[in-house]
Coordinates of C-alpha atoms and ligand atoms in Angstrom, one line a residue:
M22 CA -0.2 -0.3 0.0
Q23 CA 2.6 2.3 1.1
W24 CA 4.7 1.4 -2.0
E25 CA 1.6 2.5 -4.2
I26 CA 1.2 5.5 -2.6
I27 CA 5.1 6.3 -3.5
N28 CA 4.8 5.3 -6.9
N29 CA 1.8 7.2 -7.8
I30 CA 3.2 10.4 -6.3
I31 CA 6.9 9.8 -7.9
K32 CA 7.2 11.4 -11.5
K33 CA 8.7 9.2 -14.4
E34 CA 11.7 11.6 -14.6
T35 CA 12.4 11.8 -10.8
T36 CA 15.5 10.3 -9.2
V37 CA 14.3 8.2 -6.3
V38 CA 16.7 7.5 -3.6
L39 CA 15.2 5.0 -1.0
F40 CA 17.3 4.5 2.4
G41 CA 17.1 1.1 4.3
D42 CA 18.5 -1.4 6.0
Y43 CA 17.3 -5.3 5.4
E44 CA 18.6 -6.5 8.8
Q45 CA 16.4 -4.0 10.5
S46 CA 13.3 -5.2 8.7
I47 CA 11.2 -6.4 12.3
Y48 CA 7.8 -5.1 11.8
S49 CA 6.2 -8.2 9.8
F50 CA 3.4 -8.4 12.7
L51 CA 2.6 -5.2 11.0
G52 CA 2.6 -6.1 7.6
A53 CA 6.5 -5.3 6.7
D54 CA 7.5 -7.9 4.0
I55 CA 11.2 -8.2 3.5
S56 CA 10.7 -10.2 0.2
F57 CA 9.3 -7.1 -1.1
L58 CA 11.6 -4.8 -0.4
K59 CA 14.2 -7.3 -1.9
S60 CA 11.8 -7.6 -4.9
I61 CA 11.9 -3.6 -5.5
I62 CA 15.6 -2.8 -5.0
E63 CA 16.0 -5.2 -8.4
N64 CA 15.1 -1.8 -10.2
Y65 CA 17.5 0.2 -8.2
S66 CA 21.4 0.5 -7.9
V67 CA 22.5 -0.5 -4.4
H68 CA 25.2 1.7 -2.8
N69 CA 26.4 0.7 0.8
F70 CA 27.5 3.1 3.1
D71 CA 31.0 2.2 4.3
I72 CA 31.6 3.8 7.6
N73 CA 29.9 3.3 10.8
Y74 CA 30.1 6.7 12.6
R75 CA 28.2 5.2 15.6
S76 CA 29.9 2.2 17.0
P77 CA 33.7 1.5 17.8
S78 CA 35.7 -1.4 15.8
Y79 CA 35.1 -3.9 18.5
L80 CA 31.3 -3.5 18.7
L81 CA 31.6 -3.9 14.5
E82 CA 33.4 -7.1 15.0
I83 CA 30.6 -8.7 17.0
Y84 CA 27.9 -7.1 14.6
K85 CA 29.8 -8.9 11.8
E86 CA 30.3 -12.2 13.3
F87 CA 26.9 -12.0 14.2
S88 CA 25.9 -11.2 10.5
K89 CA 28.3 -13.8 9.0
T90 CA 26.2 -16.8 10.7
F91 CA 22.8 -15.3 10.5
F92 CA 22.1 -13.1 7.6
K93 CA 22.2 -14.2 4.0
D94 CA 25.2 -13.3 2.4
E95 CA 24.0 -10.7 -0.2
W96 CA 22.0 -8.6 2.7
S97 CA 25.2 -8.3 4.9
V98 CA 26.8 -5.3 4.6
P99 CA 30.4 -4.9 5.8
T100 CA 31.2 -2.1 7.4
T101 CA 34.1 0.2 8.6
A102 CA 34.4 1.8 11.9
N103 CA 35.3 5.5 11.9
E104 CA 37.2 4.8 15.1
T105 CA 39.3 1.9 16.1
I106 CA 39.9 2.2 20.0
V107 CA 40.7 -0.1 22.2
P108 CA 37.6 -1.1 24.6
E109 CA 37.4 -0.1 28.1
K110 CA 37.3 -3.0 30.1
D111 CA 33.8 -2.8 30.6
A112 CA 33.2 -2.3 26.8
L113 CA 31.9 -5.7 26.3
V114 CA 30.2 -7.8 28.8
Y115 CA 28.5 -11.4 28.7
R116 CA 27.4 -12.6 32.1
N117 CA 25.4 -15.9 32.8
I118 CA 23.5 -15.5 35.7
D119 CA 22.3 -18.0 38.3
D120 CA 18.8 -19.0 38.1
F121 CA 15.6 -17.8 37.0
D122 CA 14.9 -14.5 35.1
K123 CA 14.0 -12.5 38.2
K124 CA 17.3 -13.1 39.7
E125 CA 18.7 -11.7 36.5
E126 CA 17.0 -8.7 36.5
E127 CA 17.7 -8.4 40.2
Y128 CA 21.0 -9.2 39.6
I129 CA 21.8 -6.2 36.7
I130 CA 20.2 -3.8 38.8
N131 CA 21.8 -4.3 41.9
K132 CA 25.2 -5.4 40.7
I133 CA 25.8 -4.1 37.1
L134 CA 23.7 -1.2 36.1
P135 CA 25.2 1.2 39.0
Y136 CA 28.8 0.9 37.6
Y137 CA 27.4 1.9 34.2
L138 CA 25.0 4.9 35.1
D139 CA 27.7 7.8 35.4
K140 CA 29.1 6.6 31.8
G141 CA 27.2 8.2 29.5
T142 CA 23.4 7.0 28.3
T143 CA 22.3 3.5 29.0
A144 CA 19.5 1.7 27.8
I145 CA 17.7 -1.9 28.9
L146 CA 16.3 -3.5 25.6
V147 CA 14.3 -6.3 26.4
R148 CA 12.3 -8.8 24.1
F149 CA 8.9 -8.2 25.5
N150 CA 6.6 -5.8 26.8
N151 CA 6.2 -7.4 30.3
K152 CA 9.9 -7.0 30.9
V153 CA 9.9 -3.3 30.3
N154 CA 7.3 -3.2 33.1
D155 CA 9.3 -5.7 35.4
F156 CA 12.3 -3.5 35.0
S157 CA 10.9 -0.3 35.4
Y158 CA 9.2 -1.6 38.5
M159 CA 11.9 -2.9 40.0
L160 CA 14.1 0.4 39.3
E161 CA 11.3 2.5 40.6
S162 CA 11.5 0.4 44.1
K163 CA 15.0 1.1 44.3
G164 CA 14.4 5.0 43.5
I165 CA 16.6 4.8 40.3
S166 CA 15.1 7.3 37.7
H167 CA 14.3 6.2 34.2
F168 CA 12.4 6.7 31.3
K169 CA 10.1 3.7 30.7
V170 CA 9.1 3.6 27.1
S171 CA 5.6 2.4 27.6
T172 CA 3.9 -0.7 26.6
S173 CA 1.0 1.4 25.2
D174 CA 2.7 4.5 23.3
I175 CA 1.1 7.8 25.2
F176 CA 0.2 9.0 21.4
K177 CA -2.0 6.3 21.2
S178 CA -3.6 7.3 24.5
T179 CA -7.2 8.6 24.4
L180 CA -5.4 11.8 26.0
L181 CA -3.8 12.5 22.6
K182 CA -6.6 11.2 20.5
S183 CA -8.8 14.0 22.0
T184 CA -6.4 16.7 22.6
L185 CA -4.7 16.8 19.0
P186 CA -7.7 16.7 16.8
F187 CA -9.3 19.1 19.4
L188 CA -6.4 21.7 19.0
S189 CA -6.5 21.2 14.9
S190 CA -10.1 22.0 14.8
L191 CA -9.2 25.3 16.4
I192 CA -6.9 26.3 13.8
N193 CA -8.4 24.5 10.9
P194 CA -12.4 24.2 11.3
Y195 CA -12.6 22.8 8.1
S196 CA -11.0 19.6 8.6
R197 CA -13.6 16.8 8.9
T198 CA -11.2 14.0 10.4
N199 CA -10.7 16.3 13.7
W200 CA -14.3 17.0 14.0
F201 CA -14.9 13.0 13.5
Y202 CA -12.8 12.4 16.6
N203 CA -14.3 15.7 18.4
M204 CA -17.8 14.6 17.7
Q205 CA -17.3 11.1 19.3
H206 CA -15.3 12.3 21.9
F207 CA -17.4 15.4 23.2
L208 CA -21.2 14.2 21.6
K209 CA -20.8 10.8 23.1
F210 CA -22.4 9.2 20.0
P211 CA -23.4 5.6 20.4
N212 CA -20.5 4.6 17.9
A213 CA -18.0 6.0 15.9
K214 CA -20.5 5.4 12.8
T215 CA -22.9 8.0 13.9
A216 CA -20.5 10.5 15.0
T217 CA -19.1 10.4 11.3
Q218 CA -22.3 10.3 9.7
F219 CA -23.4 13.3 11.4
T220 CA -20.5 15.4 10.7
I221 CA -20.3 14.1 7.1
N222 CA -24.1 15.4 6.7
L223 CA -22.9 18.4 8.6
F224 CA -20.3 19.7 6.5
N225 CA -22.2 18.3 3.1
S226 CA -25.3 20.8 4.5
G227 CA -22.7 23.9 4.0
F228 CA -22.0 24.0 7.7
I229 CA -19.1 23.5 9.7
P230 CA -19.5 22.7 13.5
S231 CA -18.0 26.0 14.9
D232 CA -21.1 27.8 13.3
F233 CA -23.1 26.7 16.3
F234 CA -20.5 28.1 18.7
F235 CA -20.2 31.7 17.0
N236 CA -23.7 32.2 15.6
N237 CA -22.5 31.9 12.0
E238 CA -25.1 29.6 10.9
N239 CA -26.7 32.2 8.6
V240 CA -23.4 33.1 6.9
L241 CA -24.7 31.3 3.2
I242 CA -28.1 33.6 3.9
D243 CA -26.4 36.9 4.4
F244 CA -24.1 36.3 1.8
K245 CA -26.9 35.6 -0.8
Y246 CA -28.9 38.7 0.6
K247 CA -25.7 41.1 0.3
I248 CA -24.4 39.8 -3.0
Q249 CA -28.4 40.1 -4.7
N250 CA -29.2 43.6 -3.0
E251 CA -26.6 45.8 -1.9
R252 CA -23.4 47.2 -2.9
V253 CA -20.1 45.0 -2.2
I254 CA -16.3 45.5 -2.5
V255 CA -14.1 42.6 -3.4
F256 CA -10.6 43.5 -2.8
D257 CA -7.3 42.0 -2.7
T258 CA -3.9 43.1 -1.7
E259 CA -0.2 42.6 -3.0
T260 CA 2.5 42.8 -0.3
T261 CA 6.4 43.0 0.4
G262 CA 5.7 39.4 2.6
L263 CA 3.6 37.2 4.4
D264 CA 4.3 38.9 7.7
T265 CA 1.0 40.8 8.3
N266 CA 2.6 42.8 11.6
N267 CA 5.3 44.1 9.7
D268 CA 5.0 43.7 5.9
D269 CA 4.0 46.5 3.5
I270 CA 0.9 46.6 1.0
I271 CA 2.0 48.0 -1.8
Q272 CA -1.0 47.5 -4.3
I273 CA -4.7 47.2 -3.2
A274 CA -7.3 46.4 -5.8
G275 CA -11.0 47.0 -5.7
I276 CA -14.2 46.3 -7.5
E277 CA -17.8 47.0 -7.1
L278 CA -20.5 44.4 -7.2
I279 CA -24.0 46.2 -7.3
N280 CA -27.0 44.1 -6.9
G281 CA -24.7 41.2 -8.3
K282 CA -23.5 43.3 -11.3
I283 CA -19.7 44.3 -11.8
G284 CA -19.5 48.0 -11.4
Q285 CA -16.3 50.4 -11.0
T286 CA -12.6 49.2 -10.2
F287 CA -10.1 50.7 -7.6
E288 CA -6.4 50.5 -7.6
V289 CA -3.7 51.9 -6.0
F290 CA 0.0 51.5 -5.5
L291 CA 1.8 52.5 -2.5
K292 CA 5.3 53.4 -1.6
T293 CA 7.5 51.3 0.6
D294 CA 11.1 51.2 1.8
K295 CA 10.9 47.5 2.3
D296 CA 12.8 45.2 0.2
L297 CA 11.0 43.7 -2.9
T298 CA 13.4 40.8 -4.0
E299 CA 11.6 38.1 -2.5
S300 CA 7.9 39.0 -2.8
Q301 CA 8.6 40.1 -6.6
K302 CA 8.9 36.6 -7.7
I303 CA 5.0 36.2 -6.5
H304 CA 3.7 40.0 -7.4
K305 CA 6.1 40.8 -10.4
I306 CA 6.1 44.7 -9.4
T307 CA 9.3 46.5 -9.6
R308 CA 11.0 49.0 -7.6
E309 CA 11.1 51.0 -10.9
Y310 CA 7.6 50.6 -11.2
L311 CA 6.5 51.6 -7.9
D312 CA 8.7 54.7 -8.5
E313 CA 6.7 55.7 -11.2
H314 CA 3.3 55.0 -9.9
A315 CA 3.2 54.6 -6.2
V316 CA 1.7 57.3 -4.0
D317 CA 2.2 58.0 -0.1
R318 CA 0.9 55.3 1.9
K319 CA -1.3 57.5 4.1
I320 CA -3.0 58.9 1.0
A321 CA -3.5 55.4 -0.9
L322 CA -5.1 53.7 2.4
K323 CA -7.4 56.5 2.5
Q324 CA -8.4 56.5 -0.9
F325 CA -9.0 52.9 -0.6
L326 CA -11.4 53.5 2.7
D327 CA -13.3 56.4 0.5
F328 CA -13.7 53.9 -2.1
V329 CA -15.4 51.1 -0.2
G330 CA -17.6 53.6 2.2
K331 CA -19.9 51.7 4.0
S332 CA -20.0 48.9 1.6
S333 CA -19.5 45.0 3.1
L334 CA -16.2 43.4 1.9
V335 CA -15.4 40.2 0.2
A336 CA -11.7 38.7 -0.5
H337 CA -10.5 35.4 -1.4
N338 CA -8.6 34.1 1.7
L339 CA -9.9 37.1 3.7
K340 CA -8.4 36.2 6.8
Y341 CA -4.9 37.4 5.3
D342 CA -5.7 40.9 3.3
K343 CA -7.8 41.4 6.3
S344 CA -5.2 41.1 8.9
I345 CA -2.5 42.9 6.7
I346 CA -4.9 45.9 6.1
E347 CA -5.6 46.3 9.5
S348 CA -2.2 46.4 10.3
N349 CA -1.2 49.0 7.9
L350 CA -3.8 51.3 8.9
K351 CA -2.6 51.0 12.5
R352 CA 0.9 51.8 11.5
E353 CA -0.4 54.7 9.5
N354 CA -2.5 55.8 12.3
I355 CA -5.5 55.7 10.3
E356 CA -9.0 55.2 11.7
N357 CA -10.4 51.8 10.7
S358 CA -13.9 52.7 9.3
L359 CA -14.1 49.3 7.3
N360 CA -17.5 47.4 7.7
T361 CA -17.1 44.7 10.0
I362 CA -19.7 42.6 7.6
Q363 CA -17.0 40.9 5.7
F364 CA -17.1 37.3 3.4
D365 CA -14.5 35.0 2.5
T366 CA -15.1 33.4 -0.9
L367 CA -12.9 30.8 0.3
D368 CA -15.2 29.9 3.4
I369 CA -18.0 30.1 0.7
A370 CA -16.6 27.7 -1.8
K371 CA -15.7 25.3 1.1
R372 CA -19.3 25.3 2.3
L373 CA -20.6 25.1 -1.2
F374 CA -18.8 22.1 -2.7
P375 CA -17.2 20.3 0.6
R376 CA -15.7 17.5 -1.3
L377 CA -12.9 19.5 -3.5
H378 CA -9.4 19.3 -2.7
K379 CA -8.1 22.6 -3.4
Y380 CA -9.8 25.8 -3.0
K381 CA -7.3 28.2 -4.7
L382 CA -8.9 30.9 -6.9
E383 CA -6.9 29.3 -10.0
Y384 CA -8.5 26.4 -9.3
L385 CA -12.0 27.2 -8.5
I386 CA -12.0 29.5 -11.7
E387 CA -11.3 26.2 -13.5
Y388 CA -13.4 24.0 -11.6
L389 CA -16.3 26.2 -12.3
N390 CA -15.5 27.2 -16.0
I391 CA -15.0 30.8 -15.0
E392 CA -13.5 33.6 -17.5
G393 CA -10.6 35.5 -15.7
I394 CA -6.9 34.8 -14.7
N395 CA -5.6 34.3 -11.3
S396 CA -2.1 36.3 -12.1
H397 CA -1.1 37.5 -8.7
N398 CA -1.8 41.1 -9.9
A399 CA -4.3 42.4 -7.6
L400 CA -6.9 43.8 -10.1
D401 CA -6.6 41.1 -12.1
D402 CA -7.8 38.6 -9.0
V403 CA -10.5 41.1 -8.1
I404 CA -11.9 40.9 -11.1
A405 CA -11.5 37.0 -11.1
T406 CA -12.8 37.1 -7.6
A407 CA -15.8 39.0 -8.7
N408 CA -16.8 36.6 -11.3
L409 CA -16.1 33.8 -8.9
I410 CA -19.1 35.2 -6.7
I411 CA -21.2 35.6 -9.6
A412 CA -20.7 31.6 -10.3
L413 CA -20.8 30.8 -6.4
E414 CA -24.2 32.7 -6.2
T415 CA -26.2 30.4 -8.5
H416 CA -25.5 27.5 -6.0
L417 CA -26.4 29.4 -2.8
E418 CA -30.5 28.7 -2.7
A419 CA -29.7 24.8 -3.2
K420 CA -27.5 24.7 -0.4
I421 CA -29.6 26.9 1.8
I422 CA -32.6 24.4 1.5
D423 CA -30.1 21.3 2.4
Q424 CA -29.2 23.7 5.6
K425 CA -33.1 24.2 6.6
H426 CA -33.4 20.6 6.2
F427 CA -30.2 19.7 8.1
L428 CA -31.3 21.8 11.0
L429 CA -34.7 20.3 11.4
V430 CA -33.6 16.6 11.1
N431 CA -30.5 17.2 13.7
E432 CA -32.3 19.4 16.2
N433 CA -31.5 17.2 19.4
A434 CA -28.0 16.5 18.0
I435 CA -27.0 20.3 17.4
K436 CA -28.4 21.2 21.0
K437 CA -26.0 18.4 22.2
L438 CA -23.4 20.1 20.5
K439 CA -23.6 23.2 22.0
E440 CA -24.2 21.9 25.2
N441 CA -21.1 19.6 25.3
F442 CA -18.7 21.6 23.4
K443 CA -19.4 25.1 22.9
E444 CA -18.0 26.4 26.0
T445 CA -14.9 24.7 25.7
Y446 CA -14.1 25.3 22.1
C447 CA -15.1 29.0 22.6
K448 CA -12.7 29.2 25.6
H449 CA -9.6 27.9 24.0
Y450 CA -10.4 29.3 20.5
N451 CA -9.9 32.8 22.3
F452 CA -6.5 31.4 23.6
L453 CA -5.3 31.2 20.1
K454 CA -4.0 34.9 20.0
R455 CA -2.5 35.0 23.6
Y456 CA 1.4 33.8 24.2
V457 CA 1.4 30.7 25.8
D458 CA 4.1 28.4 27.5
F459 CA 2.8 25.1 25.8
S460 CA 3.7 22.8 28.4
K461 CA 1.8 24.5 31.0
Y462 CA -1.2 25.3 28.3
F463 CA -1.2 21.5 27.3
D464 CA -1.5 20.5 31.0
F465 CA -4.5 23.0 31.5
L466 CA -6.5 21.8 28.5
S467 CA -5.6 18.1 29.4
Q468 CA -6.8 18.3 32.9
E469 CA -10.1 20.0 31.4
L470 CA -10.4 17.4 29.3
I471 CA -9.6 14.5 31.5
I472 CA -12.4 15.6 33.5
Q473 CA -14.9 16.3 31.0
L474 CA -14.3 13.3 28.9
N475 CA -13.6 11.0 32.0
F476 CA -10.4 9.0 31.3
N477 CA -7.0 8.4 33.2
K478 CA -3.9 10.3 32.4
P479 CA -1.8 8.2 30.4
S480 CA 1.5 6.9 31.6
N481 CA 4.6 9.3 30.4
Y482 CA 2.2 12.1 30.9
D483 CA 5.3 14.1 32.7
K484 CA 7.7 13.0 30.1
L485 CA 5.6 14.8 27.5
L486 CA 5.0 18.0 29.4
R487 CA 8.9 18.1 29.9
Y488 CA 9.5 17.5 26.4
F489 CA 7.0 20.4 25.8
E490 CA 8.8 22.5 28.1
L491 CA 12.1 22.0 26.9
K492 CA 11.4 21.9 22.7
I493 CA 8.7 24.5 22.5
K494 CA 9.4 28.0 22.6
E495 CA 6.7 30.8 24.0
D496 CA 4.6 32.2 21.2
T497 CA 0.8 32.5 20.4
L498 CA -0.9 29.5 20.8
E499 CA -2.0 29.7 16.9
N500 CA 1.8 29.7 15.8
T501 CA 2.6 27.1 18.2
L502 CA -0.2 24.9 16.6
L503 CA 0.7 25.8 13.6
E504 CA 4.3 24.8 13.6
W505 CA 4.0 21.7 15.9
L506 CA 0.6 20.0 15.2
D507 CA 1.5 18.2 12.1
I508 CA 4.8 16.9 13.8
L509 CA 3.2 15.9 17.3
N510 CA 0.6 13.8 14.9
T511 CA 3.6 11.7 13.6
F512 CA 5.2 11.2 16.9
K513 CA 5.6 7.8 19.1
E514 CA 6.7 7.8 22.5
T515 CA 10.4 7.2 21.7
D516 CA 10.3 10.8 19.8
L517 CA 10.2 12.2 23.4
I518 CA 13.8 11.4 24.0
I519 CA 15.4 14.2 24.2
G520 CA 19.3 13.1 25.3
D521 CA 19.1 13.8 29.0
E522 CA 17.5 10.5 29.9
N523 CA 20.1 8.9 31.5
L524 CA 18.7 5.3 31.4
I525 CA 16.0 4.0 29.1
I526 CA 14.2 0.9 29.6
S527 CA 12.4 -0.2 26.1
T528 CA 11.6 -2.9 23.9
I529 CA 14.1 -3.7 21.2
H530 CA 11.1 -2.9 18.6
R531 CA 10.8 0.5 19.9
S532 CA 13.9 1.2 20.5
K533 CA 14.7 1.3 16.4
G534 CA 16.5 4.3 15.0
L535 CA 17.8 5.0 18.6
Q536 CA 21.3 4.8 20.1
F537 CA 22.9 4.9 23.7
D538 CA 26.5 4.7 25.0
N539 CA 25.7 1.7 27.1
V540 CA 23.4 -1.0 25.8
F541 CA 22.2 -4.0 28.1
I542 CA 20.3 -7.2 26.5
P543 CA 19.1 -9.1 29.2
N544 CA 17.4 -12.8 29.1
C545 CA 19.3 -13.7 26.1
N546 CA 18.4 -17.5 26.8
D547 CA 17.2 -19.8 24.1
G548 CA 13.6 -19.7 23.6
I549 CA 13.7 -15.8 24.1
Y550 CA 16.3 -15.2 21.6
P551 CA 14.9 -16.7 19.0
F552 CA 11.5 -16.6 20.7
I553 CA 9.8 -20.1 20.5
Y554 CA 7.0 -19.0 18.3
A555 CA 8.6 -16.2 16.4
D556 CA 10.1 -16.6 12.9
E557 CA 13.8 -17.2 13.4
E558 CA 15.2 -15.3 10.7
E559 CA 13.4 -12.1 12.2
D560 CA 14.4 -12.4 15.4
A561 CA 17.7 -12.7 14.3
R562 CA 17.2 -8.9 12.9
L563 CA 15.6 -7.9 16.0
F564 CA 18.7 -8.9 18.1
Y565 CA 20.9 -7.4 15.4
V566 CA 18.8 -4.2 16.2
A567 CA 19.3 -4.4 19.5
L568 CA 23.4 -4.8 19.5
T569 CA 23.7 -2.0 16.9
R570 CA 21.8 0.7 19.1
A571 CA 25.3 0.5 21.2
K572 CA 27.8 3.3 21.0
K573 CA 30.4 2.0 23.5
R574 CA 29.4 -0.6 25.6
L575 CA 27.4 -4.0 25.1
I576 CA 26.6 -5.7 28.0
I577 CA 24.7 -9.1 27.4
S578 CA 23.4 -11.7 29.8
S579 CA 21.2 -14.5 30.3
H580 CA 20.4 -17.1 33.4
T581 CA 20.5 -20.7 34.0
K582 CA 19.4 -22.7 36.6
N583 CA 22.6 -25.2 36.7
H584 CA 25.3 -22.6 36.9
K585 CA 26.6 -20.8 40.0
T586 CA 28.2 -17.4 39.3
S587 CA 31.0 -16.9 41.7
F588 CA 33.5 -14.4 39.8
E589 CA 33.6 -10.5 40.6
F590 CA 32.4 -8.1 38.1
K591 CA 35.6 -7.0 37.3
D592 CA 36.4 -10.1 35.5
N593 CA 33.9 -9.1 32.9
V594 CA 35.7 -9.0 29.5
K595 CA 36.9 -12.4 30.4
V596 CA 33.8 -13.7 30.6
F597 CA 33.2 -14.0 26.8
L598 CA 36.2 -16.2 27.1
Q599 CA 35.0 -18.5 30.3
Y600 CA 31.6 -19.5 29.8
T601 CA 31.0 -21.3 26.6
N602 CA 29.2 -24.3 27.6
V603 CA 26.3 -22.9 29.5
E604 CA 23.1 -22.6 28.1
C605 CA 22.4 -19.4 26.2
S606 CA 20.8 -17.7 23.1
K607 CA 22.2 -19.5 19.9
F608 CA 22.6 -15.8 18.8
I609 CA 25.3 -15.4 21.2
L610 CA 27.4 -18.3 20.5
P611 CA 29.0 -16.7 17.4
I612 CA 29.8 -14.2 19.5
K613 CA 31.2 -16.0 22.1
S614 CA 33.4 -18.4 20.0
Y615 CA 34.9 -15.4 18.2
F616 CA 35.7 -14.0 21.8
N617 CA 37.2 -17.4 22.3
S618 CA 39.2 -17.3 19.5
K619 CA 40.7 -13.6 20.0
D620 CA 42.7 -12.2 22.7
I621 CA 40.8 -9.1 23.2
N622 CA 42.9 -6.3 24.7
T623 CA 41.4 -3.7 26.8
S624 CA 42.5 -0.6 28.4
T625 CA 42.4 -0.5 31.9
Ligands
ATP21 N1 29.3 11.7 8.0 C1 29.0 11.6 9.5 N2 30.2 12.2 10.4 C2 30.0 12.0 11.7 N3 28.8 11.6 12.2 C3 28.3 10.9 11.4 C4 28.3 10.9 10.2 N4 26.7 10.1 9.5 C5 26.2 9.8 10.8 N5 27.1 10.1 12.0 C6 26.6 9.8 13.5 O1 26.1 8.4 13.4 C7 25.3 7.9 14.1 C8 24.6 6.8 13.6 O2 23.7 7.9 12.4 P1 22.3 7.5 12.1 O3 21.6 7.5 13.2 O4 21.8 8.6 11.2 O5 22.5 5.9 11.5 P2 21.1 5.3 10.9 O6 21.8 4.5 9.6 O7 19.9 5.9 11.0 O8 21.1 4.1 12.3 P3 20.1 3.0 12.6 O9 19.5 2.9 11.4 O10 21.3 1.6 13.0 O11 19.4 3.7 13.6 C9 24.6 9.4 14.5 O12 25.4 9.5 16.0 C10 25.1 10.2 13.7 O13 25.3 11.6 14.0

């Protein structure tokens, strides 16, 4: 499926580079198929990275021994270490621990781990989720702080599944997907299907849910009335950039629509001291052109206000033009006398045609077969927008009838929507322009939703807040959401790792892509590696992922009933040499025999 998507978006002439590592293909239970990977690369030329920058040569030796035994030749990639340093005495440890697995865990935590904790980052990587919990519980009872990559990812929790769509719906109230979740959570429909159906019907009727919070249910009726019975001004601006607070308007164009008929046009160019290099690529207005045609900013803005008079305003993507006009008026100390009744043709088009993928002016012109060009010249654009309005007008009546029907049929659900959601939505909507410390804001929102929606705080909640505290700088809530929501929507719990975690407990699966100075792989017993019910080849790759997370030190251990440990920890490197015959995972046998055949020099 993913491959089909990729194939559909890449063009024929595009050069495609795929990055991958067969030896880390460990997600067959989620549908990943390594043979598929093999079949597609037949059409590519393969390049291998030769130098490994993560691990020093003594660790690469281990990986190579392992690959030689368990991976098919054609798939194993020889790597050269960037560093050829002598291992420290505690860098390569294999420990066989007496008795059953809980003893092994106790031994690791009590005897071995403390030795490594002040030597960089450490991870204990285990095969199963329950072992993550066991280790974490024991560490907690000993007061050793750590980050447990939890068995149920916080990004799959009800908290994130309700907060993220809720926040998205504040900045993008047109996204149906966000509202599917909101309706499910806040309206408590009997099932997801009815919530989804209600949302689809609402959008298909030309509403957006927030209409019912802001008394905006009559927008289409009002728009139709103004267009058919009054003078409205369609306007557009060209500017020196997209920063509405600082950039200058350099052109304003307007056109009258009187009772639905096109009237006079208006156009003015404004002087500016700001740089035009970047914006000129869009609007094509040159410095020379402005020198010849532009007038004083104050005079130009006043001329526009005079042209508009008391009429209502319409623009395509009104939010931008409105805010840059307001900001320019303010900066020139001119009172804003513009009518507050303003319509956005982008909004109207989304309501009339909720199924389109694009709503840019040029696309709508084409879709509705309208004459006119969208040239990024303000005057051409207002003429095109005026023609768009005339075309949209013919679709209004039918949609208004749909709306009446929807209101009639869904009276109860709409009542519930207002009762259960209006207050929360409006309150947070009003925060959008405020500066927020996002970590504190998120905590505030979460506490509210936890009570309102009645669910428990997920584990690693504090870790999430700490991540926000460190990574998200103070800004308006709106800017923060615009910058972060898409990123957070793709997050998994391990993405919260920021590098200051001293000790991490995780399954190997969840450790993919990460790296640590010290890596512990406990429970290396036969039956666990490879797991009796798993595919051996894939489990070898899983073990390889664990091994290759180490940047400096690798500590492997197993347990056996028949063996008594008597040596002290200081012998650790030699342990690889000493215990060749005890029961252990077949995955570590080649590593052990390699060490048996070699005299390892270690620094002391
Ligand atoms: N050219 C380079 N010079 C110095 N360091 C590098 C270079 N390339 C990668 N590294 C470092 O090597 C380490 C491993 O790189 P990276 O995480 O990109 O590898 P990877 O292929 O994604 O590993 P894996 O898939 O096994 O997790 C990182 O610490 C990275 O910063």
